[in-house]
Short mmCIF file of C-alpha atoms and ligand atoms in Angstrom, two decimals:
data_model
loop_
_atom_site.label_atom_id
_atom_site.label_comp_id
_atom_site.label_asym_id
_atom_site.label_seq_id
_atom_site.Cartn_x
_atom_site.Cartn_y
_atom_site.Cartn_z
CA MET A 1 0.00 0.00 0.00
CA SER A 2 1.23 3.46 -0.76
CA VAL A 3 0.34 6.81 0.72
CA THR A 4 -0.78 9.18 -2.02
CA ASP A 5 1.25 12.37 -1.92
CA ASN A 6 -1.27 14.96 -2.97
CA THR A 7 1.20 17.80 -2.62
CA LYS A 8 3.02 16.79 -5.83
CA ASN A 9 0.49 17.43 -8.54
CA GLU A 10 -2.93 17.96 -7.08
CA LYS A 11 -2.64 21.26 -5.22
CA LEU A 12 -5.32 23.87 -5.72
CA ILE A 13 -5.47 24.67 -9.37
CA GLY A 14 -4.00 27.92 -10.65
CA ARG A 15 -6.52 30.63 -11.45
CA GLN A 16 -5.63 30.60 -15.13
CA ASP A 17 -6.83 27.00 -15.34
CA LEU A 18 -10.14 27.44 -13.62
CA ASP A 19 -12.25 27.71 -16.74
CA ASP A 20 -10.11 25.51 -18.95
CA ILE A 21 -12.19 22.58 -20.22
CA GLU A 22 -9.11 20.53 -21.09
CA ALA A 23 -7.82 21.00 -17.54
CA ILE A 24 -11.20 19.91 -16.18
CA LEU A 25 -11.20 16.75 -18.29
CA ALA A 26 -7.52 15.94 -17.77
CA MET A 27 -7.97 14.78 -14.16
CA SER A 28 -8.47 11.09 -13.58
CA ASN A 29 -10.01 9.45 -10.58
CA HIS A 30 -8.18 6.17 -10.21
CA ASP A 31 -6.91 5.21 -6.78
CA GLU A 32 -4.08 2.74 -6.71
CA ASP A 33 -5.71 0.73 -3.96
CA GLY A 34 -9.18 0.38 -5.41
CA SER A 35 -11.74 1.46 -2.85
CA LEU A 36 -9.19 3.10 -0.54
CA HIS A 37 -7.84 6.64 -0.95
CA TYR A 38 -4.86 7.88 1.08
CA VAL A 39 -4.32 11.52 2.00
CA THR A 40 -1.53 13.00 4.11
CA ASP A 41 -2.72 15.21 6.97
CA ASN A 42 -0.05 17.80 7.80
CA ALA A 43 -1.69 19.26 10.90
CA PRO A 44 -0.34 18.73 14.44
CA THR A 45 -2.68 17.18 17.00
CA ILE A 46 -3.22 19.49 19.97
CA PHE A 47 -4.18 18.59 23.55
CA THR A 48 -5.50 21.28 25.85
CA TRP A 49 -5.51 21.06 29.65
CA ASP A 50 -7.80 24.07 29.95
CA TYR A 51 -11.25 22.58 30.56
CA GLU A 52 -13.01 25.85 31.42
CA THR A 53 -15.98 26.96 29.33
CA ARG A 54 -14.45 29.84 27.39
CA ARG A 55 -16.88 30.02 24.47
CA PRO A 56 -20.51 29.79 25.63
CA GLN A 57 -21.87 30.04 22.07
CA LEU A 58 -20.11 26.79 21.19
CA ARG A 59 -21.38 25.14 24.39
CA LYS A 60 -24.92 26.16 23.41
CA LEU A 61 -24.42 24.50 20.03
CA TYR A 62 -22.99 21.44 21.80
CA GLU A 63 -26.12 21.12 23.95
CA LYS A 64 -28.33 21.44 20.86
CA ALA A 65 -26.30 18.75 19.12
CA LYS A 66 -26.60 16.30 22.02
CA THR A 67 -30.38 16.45 22.01
CA GLY A 68 -30.91 16.86 18.26
CA GLN A 69 -29.61 13.47 17.13
CA TRP A 70 -32.03 11.39 15.06
CA ASN A 71 -31.58 7.75 14.08
CA ALA A 72 -31.07 6.94 10.39
CA GLU A 73 -32.25 3.38 10.96
CA THR A 74 -35.43 3.90 12.98
CA ASP A 75 -36.70 7.42 12.24
CA PHE A 76 -37.55 6.67 8.59
CA ASP A 77 -40.00 4.28 6.97
CA TRP A 78 -37.54 2.35 4.81
CA LYS A 79 -40.29 -0.03 3.65
CA GLN A 80 -41.85 2.63 1.44
CA SER A 81 -41.02 2.12 -2.21
CA VAL A 82 -39.48 4.86 -4.33
CA ASP A 83 -40.95 5.33 -7.81
CA ILE A 84 -37.85 6.87 -9.32
CA GLU A 85 -39.28 7.31 -12.82
CA GLY A 86 -42.46 8.88 -11.44
CA THR A 87 -40.63 11.22 -9.08
CA ILE A 88 -38.08 12.37 -11.67
CA THR A 89 -40.87 13.01 -14.18
CA ALA A 90 -42.77 15.05 -11.58
CA ASP A 91 -39.62 16.93 -10.50
CA GLN A 92 -38.65 17.71 -14.10
CA ALA A 93 -42.15 19.10 -14.66
CA ILE A 94 -41.38 21.66 -11.94
CA THR A 95 -37.73 22.52 -12.61
CA GLY A 96 -36.96 21.23 -16.11
CA ALA A 97 -33.74 19.28 -16.56
CA GLY A 98 -31.50 21.95 -15.03
CA LEU A 99 -30.31 23.15 -18.42
CA ASP A 100 -31.72 24.86 -21.50
CA PRO A 101 -32.28 22.19 -24.22
CA SER A 102 -32.44 24.79 -27.00
CA ARG A 103 -28.72 25.56 -26.57
CA TYR A 104 -27.68 22.02 -27.54
CA ALA A 105 -28.92 21.95 -31.15
CA ASP A 106 -25.42 21.10 -32.44
CA THR A 107 -24.91 18.20 -30.05
CA PRO A 108 -26.28 14.62 -29.82
CA ILE A 109 -28.68 15.90 -27.13
CA ALA A 110 -30.80 17.46 -29.88
CA LYS A 111 -31.91 13.93 -30.82
CA TRP A 112 -33.02 13.00 -27.32
CA GLY A 113 -36.63 11.97 -26.79
CA ASP A 114 -38.61 11.68 -23.53
CA LYS A 115 -36.86 8.42 -22.61
CA GLU A 116 -33.38 9.94 -22.79
CA TRP A 117 -34.39 13.03 -20.82
CA LEU A 118 -35.92 10.80 -18.14
CA ASN A 119 -32.76 8.67 -17.99
CA PHE A 120 -30.67 11.81 -17.78
CA GLY A 121 -32.80 12.98 -14.84
CA ILE A 122 -32.47 9.63 -13.05
CA GLU A 123 -28.70 9.48 -13.58
CA GLY A 124 -28.36 13.13 -12.54
CA ARG A 125 -30.28 12.47 -9.29
CA ASN A 126 -28.12 9.45 -8.56
CA TRP A 127 -24.92 11.42 -9.31
CA THR A 128 -25.95 14.35 -7.11
CA LEU A 129 -26.91 12.18 -4.15
CA SER A 130 -23.68 10.19 -4.62
CA GLN A 131 -21.64 13.39 -4.35
CA PHE A 132 -23.66 14.29 -1.24
CA LEU A 133 -22.67 10.89 0.18
CA HIS A 134 -18.97 11.33 -0.58
CA GLY A 135 -19.06 14.91 0.71
CA GLU A 136 -20.59 13.59 3.94
CA GLN A 137 -17.66 11.23 4.35
CA GLY A 138 -15.39 14.24 3.76
CA ALA A 139 -17.22 16.03 6.58
CA LEU A 140 -16.89 12.98 8.84
CA ILE A 141 -13.12 12.96 8.33
CA CYS A 142 -12.73 16.76 8.54
CA THR A 143 -14.58 17.00 11.85
CA ALA A 144 -12.54 14.14 13.31
CA LYS A 145 -9.53 16.22 12.21
CA ILE A 146 -10.92 19.37 13.87
CA THR A 147 -11.43 17.45 17.12
CA GLN A 148 -7.71 16.66 17.03
CA THR A 149 -6.31 19.95 15.78
CA VAL A 150 -8.42 22.78 17.24
CA PRO A 151 -6.80 24.25 20.39
CA TRP A 152 -10.12 25.12 22.12
CA HIS A 153 -11.76 22.70 24.58
CA ASP A 154 -15.32 23.88 23.74
CA ALA A 155 -14.69 23.33 20.02
CA LYS A 156 -13.30 19.83 20.58
CA LEU A 157 -16.51 18.86 22.42
CA TYR A 158 -18.72 20.33 19.72
CA SER A 159 -16.83 18.86 16.78
CA ALA A 160 -17.03 15.42 18.39
CA THR A 161 -20.83 15.67 18.14
CA GLN A 162 -20.46 16.65 14.50
CA VAL A 163 -18.44 13.49 13.83
CA MET A 164 -21.49 11.50 14.99
CA ASP A 165 -23.83 13.69 12.93
CA GLU A 166 -21.76 13.04 9.80
CA ALA A 167 -21.66 9.30 10.48
CA ARG A 168 -25.47 9.32 10.46
CA HIS A 169 -25.47 11.37 7.24
CA VAL A 170 -23.13 8.93 5.51
CA GLU A 171 -25.35 6.11 6.76
CA VAL A 172 -28.63 7.62 5.54
CA PHE A 173 -27.41 8.63 2.05
CA ALA A 174 -25.62 5.30 1.52
CA LYS A 175 -28.78 3.42 2.55
CA TYR A 176 -31.01 5.48 0.25
CA LEU A 177 -28.66 5.08 -2.72
CA ASN A 178 -28.14 1.38 -2.12
CA GLU A 179 -31.72 0.36 -1.34
CA LYS A 180 -33.70 2.80 -3.49
CA LEU A 181 -31.48 3.85 -6.42
CA GLY A 182 -29.39 0.73 -7.00
CA GLY A 183 -25.94 1.95 -5.97
CA GLU A 184 -23.82 5.06 -6.23
CA TYR A 185 -21.47 6.90 -8.60
CA PRO A 186 -17.80 7.25 -7.61
CA ILE A 187 -16.65 10.56 -6.19
CA ASN A 188 -16.16 13.32 -8.76
CA ILE A 189 -12.42 13.97 -9.12
CA HIS A 190 -12.78 17.71 -8.52
CA LEU A 191 -14.75 17.19 -5.31
CA ARG A 192 -12.12 14.67 -4.22
CA MET A 193 -9.30 17.14 -4.90
CA LEU A 194 -11.08 19.82 -2.89
CA LEU A 195 -11.45 17.41 0.05
CA ASP A 196 -7.79 16.36 -0.34
CA ASP A 197 -6.67 20.00 -0.15
CA ILE A 198 -8.69 20.56 3.02
CA ILE A 199 -7.23 17.45 4.69
CA ASN A 200 -3.69 18.24 3.47
CA ASP A 201 -3.58 21.72 4.93
CA GLY A 202 -1.71 22.00 8.24
CA ARG A 203 -3.46 25.18 9.43
CA TRP A 204 -6.38 24.16 11.66
CA ASP A 205 -8.66 27.03 10.64
CA MET A 206 -8.46 25.92 6.99
CA THR A 207 -10.37 22.74 7.82
CA TYR A 208 -13.21 24.92 9.08
CA LEU A 209 -13.04 27.28 6.10
CA GLY A 210 -12.94 24.49 3.52
CA MET A 211 -15.50 22.21 5.14
CA GLN A 212 -17.87 24.19 7.41
CA ILE A 213 -18.01 27.37 5.32
CA MET A 214 -17.50 26.27 1.72
CA VAL A 215 -18.52 22.60 1.34
CA GLU A 216 -21.22 22.56 4.02
CA GLY A 217 -22.42 26.04 3.05
CA LEU A 218 -22.95 24.79 -0.49
CA ALA A 219 -24.53 21.56 0.79
CA LEU A 220 -26.99 23.44 2.98
CA ALA A 221 -28.19 25.44 -0.04
CA ALA A 222 -28.26 22.34 -2.30
CA PHE A 223 -30.17 20.27 0.26
CA GLY A 224 -32.63 23.14 0.75
CA PHE A 225 -33.16 23.48 -2.98
CA MET A 226 -33.77 19.76 -3.51
CA HIS A 227 -35.94 19.55 -0.38
CA GLN A 228 -38.12 22.36 -1.65
CA LEU A 229 -38.54 20.92 -5.15
CA THR A 230 -38.64 17.15 -4.90
CA THR A 231 -41.91 15.26 -4.70
CA GLU A 232 -40.28 12.10 -3.31
CA PRO A 233 -41.39 11.83 0.34
CA LEU A 234 -38.56 9.67 1.72
CA LEU A 235 -35.87 11.85 0.14
CA LYS A 236 -37.68 14.97 1.36
CA GLN A 237 -37.62 13.67 4.93
CA ILE A 238 -33.95 12.67 4.71
CA LEU A 239 -32.95 16.11 3.45
CA ARG A 240 -35.01 17.85 6.13
CA MET A 241 -33.39 15.84 8.92
CA VAL A 242 -29.88 16.30 7.53
CA MET A 243 -30.42 20.07 7.14
CA SER A 244 -31.32 20.41 10.82
CA ASP A 245 -27.78 19.19 11.58
CA GLU A 246 -26.00 20.99 8.73
CA ALA A 247 -27.23 24.42 9.82
CA ARG A 248 -25.59 23.78 13.21
CA HIS A 249 -22.38 22.71 11.49
CA VAL A 250 -22.14 25.85 9.39
CA ALA A 251 -22.90 27.94 12.50
CA PHE A 252 -20.00 26.17 14.26
CA GLY A 253 -17.70 27.29 11.45
CA VAL A 254 -18.92 30.88 11.38
CA ILE A 255 -18.81 31.36 15.18
CA SER A 256 -15.31 29.84 15.45
CA LEU A 257 -13.73 31.61 12.50
CA GLN A 258 -15.18 35.02 13.39
CA GLU A 259 -12.98 35.00 16.49
CA VAL A 260 -9.89 33.73 14.64
CA TYR A 261 -10.12 36.04 11.62
CA ALA A 262 -10.66 39.17 13.74
CA GLN A 263 -7.09 38.65 14.99
CA MET A 264 -5.41 37.85 11.66
CA SER A 265 -3.15 40.14 9.60
CA ASP A 266 -4.15 41.27 6.11
CA SER A 267 -1.72 38.86 4.47
CA GLU A 268 -3.09 35.92 6.47
CA ILE A 269 -6.64 36.95 5.52
CA LYS A 270 -5.62 37.19 1.86
CA GLU A 271 -4.63 33.51 1.89
CA ARG A 272 -8.08 32.66 3.29
CA GLN A 273 -9.82 34.83 0.69
CA GLU A 274 -7.92 33.11 -2.12
CA PHE A 275 -8.71 29.67 -0.72
CA ALA A 276 -12.42 30.57 -0.49
CA TYR A 277 -12.42 31.91 -4.05
CA GLU A 278 -10.63 28.94 -5.57
CA ALA A 279 -12.95 26.53 -3.75
CA SER A 280 -15.93 28.57 -5.03
CA VAL A 281 -14.84 28.45 -8.66
CA ARG A 282 -14.07 24.79 -8.41
CA MET A 283 -17.52 24.06 -6.96
CA ARG A 284 -19.20 26.28 -9.55
CA ASP A 285 -17.48 25.25 -12.75
CA ARG A 286 -15.94 21.86 -12.20
CA PHE A 287 -18.76 19.71 -10.85
CA LEU A 288 -20.21 19.23 -14.33
CA GLN A 289 -21.55 15.68 -14.01
CA GLN A 290 -18.93 14.42 -16.47
CA GLU A 291 -19.65 10.88 -15.28
CA VAL A 292 -23.37 11.23 -16.13
CA TRP A 293 -22.62 12.32 -19.69
CA GLU A 294 -20.38 9.28 -20.11
CA ARG A 295 -23.10 6.96 -18.79
CA MET A 296 -25.53 8.56 -21.28
CA GLY A 297 -23.13 7.48 -24.06
CA LEU A 298 -21.84 10.99 -24.83
CA LYS A 299 -18.36 12.47 -24.81
CA PRO A 300 -18.05 15.15 -22.08
CA ARG A 301 -15.63 17.09 -24.33
CA GLU A 302 -18.48 17.66 -26.82
CA ILE A 303 -21.00 18.77 -24.20
CA LEU A 304 -18.98 20.81 -21.71
CA PRO A 305 -18.42 23.87 -23.94
CA PHE A 306 -22.20 24.26 -24.26
CA LEU A 307 -22.80 23.45 -20.61
CA MET A 308 -20.32 26.06 -19.37
CA GLY A 309 -22.24 28.85 -21.09
CA ASP A 310 -25.77 27.61 -20.40
CA PRO A 311 -27.59 30.40 -18.48
CA THR A 312 -30.06 27.95 -16.90
CA ARG A 313 -27.23 25.85 -15.47
CA ILE A 314 -25.40 29.00 -14.35
CA MET A 315 -28.52 30.21 -12.53
CA PHE A 316 -28.82 26.91 -10.64
CA GLN A 317 -25.11 27.03 -9.82
CA GLN A 318 -25.32 30.58 -8.51
CA MET A 319 -28.09 29.62 -6.10
CA LEU A 320 -25.68 27.25 -4.39
CA PHE A 321 -23.86 30.31 -3.03
CA ALA A 322 -26.87 31.56 -1.06
CA LYS A 323 -25.24 30.52 2.23
CA ILE A 324 -21.55 30.85 1.38
CA VAL A 325 -21.63 34.57 0.54
CA PRO A 326 -23.45 35.86 3.67
CA ASN A 327 -21.27 33.62 5.84
CA CYS A 328 -18.07 34.95 4.22
CA LYS A 329 -19.42 38.44 4.89
CA LYS A 330 -20.07 37.61 8.54
CA LEU A 331 -16.45 36.43 8.79
CA GLY A 332 -15.14 39.71 7.36
CA LEU A 333 -13.70 37.92 4.33
CA LEU A 334 -15.55 39.94 1.70
CA ASP A 335 -14.05 43.36 2.34
CA ARG A 336 -10.56 42.90 3.79
CA ASN A 337 -7.67 43.67 1.39
CA ASP A 338 -9.52 46.28 -0.68
CA LYS A 339 -12.68 44.17 -0.99
CA TRP A 340 -10.75 41.41 -2.76
CA LEU A 341 -13.30 38.60 -2.27
CA ARG A 342 -16.25 40.95 -2.85
CA HIS A 343 -14.87 41.73 -6.32
CA ARG A 344 -14.42 38.02 -7.10
CA PHE A 345 -17.99 37.26 -6.00
CA GLU A 346 -19.19 40.19 -8.13
CA GLU A 347 -17.49 38.61 -11.15
CA MET A 348 -19.17 35.31 -10.36
CA GLY A 349 -22.59 36.98 -10.12
CA VAL A 350 -23.20 35.79 -6.54
CA ILE A 351 -22.63 38.97 -4.50
CA LYS A 352 -26.42 39.47 -4.51
CA PHE A 353 -26.63 36.90 -1.70
CA GLU A 354 -24.58 39.01 0.74
CA THR A 355 -27.69 40.37 2.45
CA TRP A 356 -29.30 36.95 2.92
CA GLU A 357 -29.42 35.38 6.39
CA ASN A 358 -26.09 34.14 7.67
CA THR A 359 -26.07 30.77 9.37
CA ALA A 360 -24.62 31.95 12.69
CA ASP A 361 -27.88 33.84 13.19
CA ASP A 362 -30.47 31.54 11.64
CA TYR A 363 -29.43 27.98 12.53
CA LEU A 364 -32.24 27.65 15.10
CA ALA A 365 -34.72 28.16 12.23
CA PHE A 366 -33.64 24.77 10.82
CA GLU A 367 -34.63 22.74 13.89
CA ILE A 368 -36.89 19.77 13.15
CA GLY A 369 -40.56 20.72 13.21
CA LYS A 370 -40.01 24.27 11.98
CA GLU A 371 -40.93 25.32 8.47
CA ILE A 372 -37.72 26.25 6.71
CA LYS A 373 -36.96 29.03 4.27
CA THR A 374 -35.01 27.77 1.30
CA VAL A 375 -33.30 29.27 -1.70
FE1 FE2 B 401 -23.41 16.18 6.91
FE1 FE2 B 402 -22.24 18.63 8.17
#
């Protein structure tokens, strides 16, 4: 067995490559050891002998987490059948296929009939939920890492509860994919590289920024969007239960990093702004369902140029930033260094979300039993 050295050739991509289709397609996703993937964690483990409660906001979150745990096995009716064709047909009637078919006249998609569009919807649902599953495992590992690396006692206690939350999320998505959709897609290479970068980084606050703010911020918006639109009752319930935990997780990140970033120099903040931007572009432009196009018998190279410029797809992608942007604002990341991140978010067309609720303030609104606002 070998330990993959991700520092050699898989560091965060340079900005000049971010929109390069050839660069997107050049990455392969083959692990030497089959189902195992090795990543080097460069962060030191920190003990603390200070057991005083220093951060009451985190202790409040910790108490919420202890009493908010649901059971993936017993809190759902797993006997109910899922009519995947029926639910995708109904969902597509509400949202369309997530892209504008008229833009693909010069591609093989132009010949698609109802059957192909339905298959595309089914594969797309499976792919999306599969990436949720793999992202949940990323969160499981990142929060175990935070428990080890954060120097604050209150944060170690809280992050330990998040490890258990993420275990239940991995469990519930794996069970749904396995029992109701017939198995999962592998992890998308660009999602995997983002997770690798977060694990690789030796600075403990970067785990929070990468996972709690960027990946979980995007997940909270994506779960909310799917929860609002899907007609499938079991999936709707799963997403609702997971969101009640995820809002707490994002709040954990915002509350913790607010304190850390208030004390950082401009140059240290600049590194965090660049990390947030590169993660944003990667999540916006690189998760293009390449694997779905291949399963539909098409060459991603022929479709991606059209997909990248499709305004319907871009609109859906922009909505995924509804939580990330207000949370970056709450952290002070938008405007430090001559508004560097604000300008990047303006270019991406997502700055409009800056006035939306940030998750440090609205996580209680996601508790089970409350009606949630979604994107
Ligand atoms: Fe999760
Ligand atoms: Fe989470």
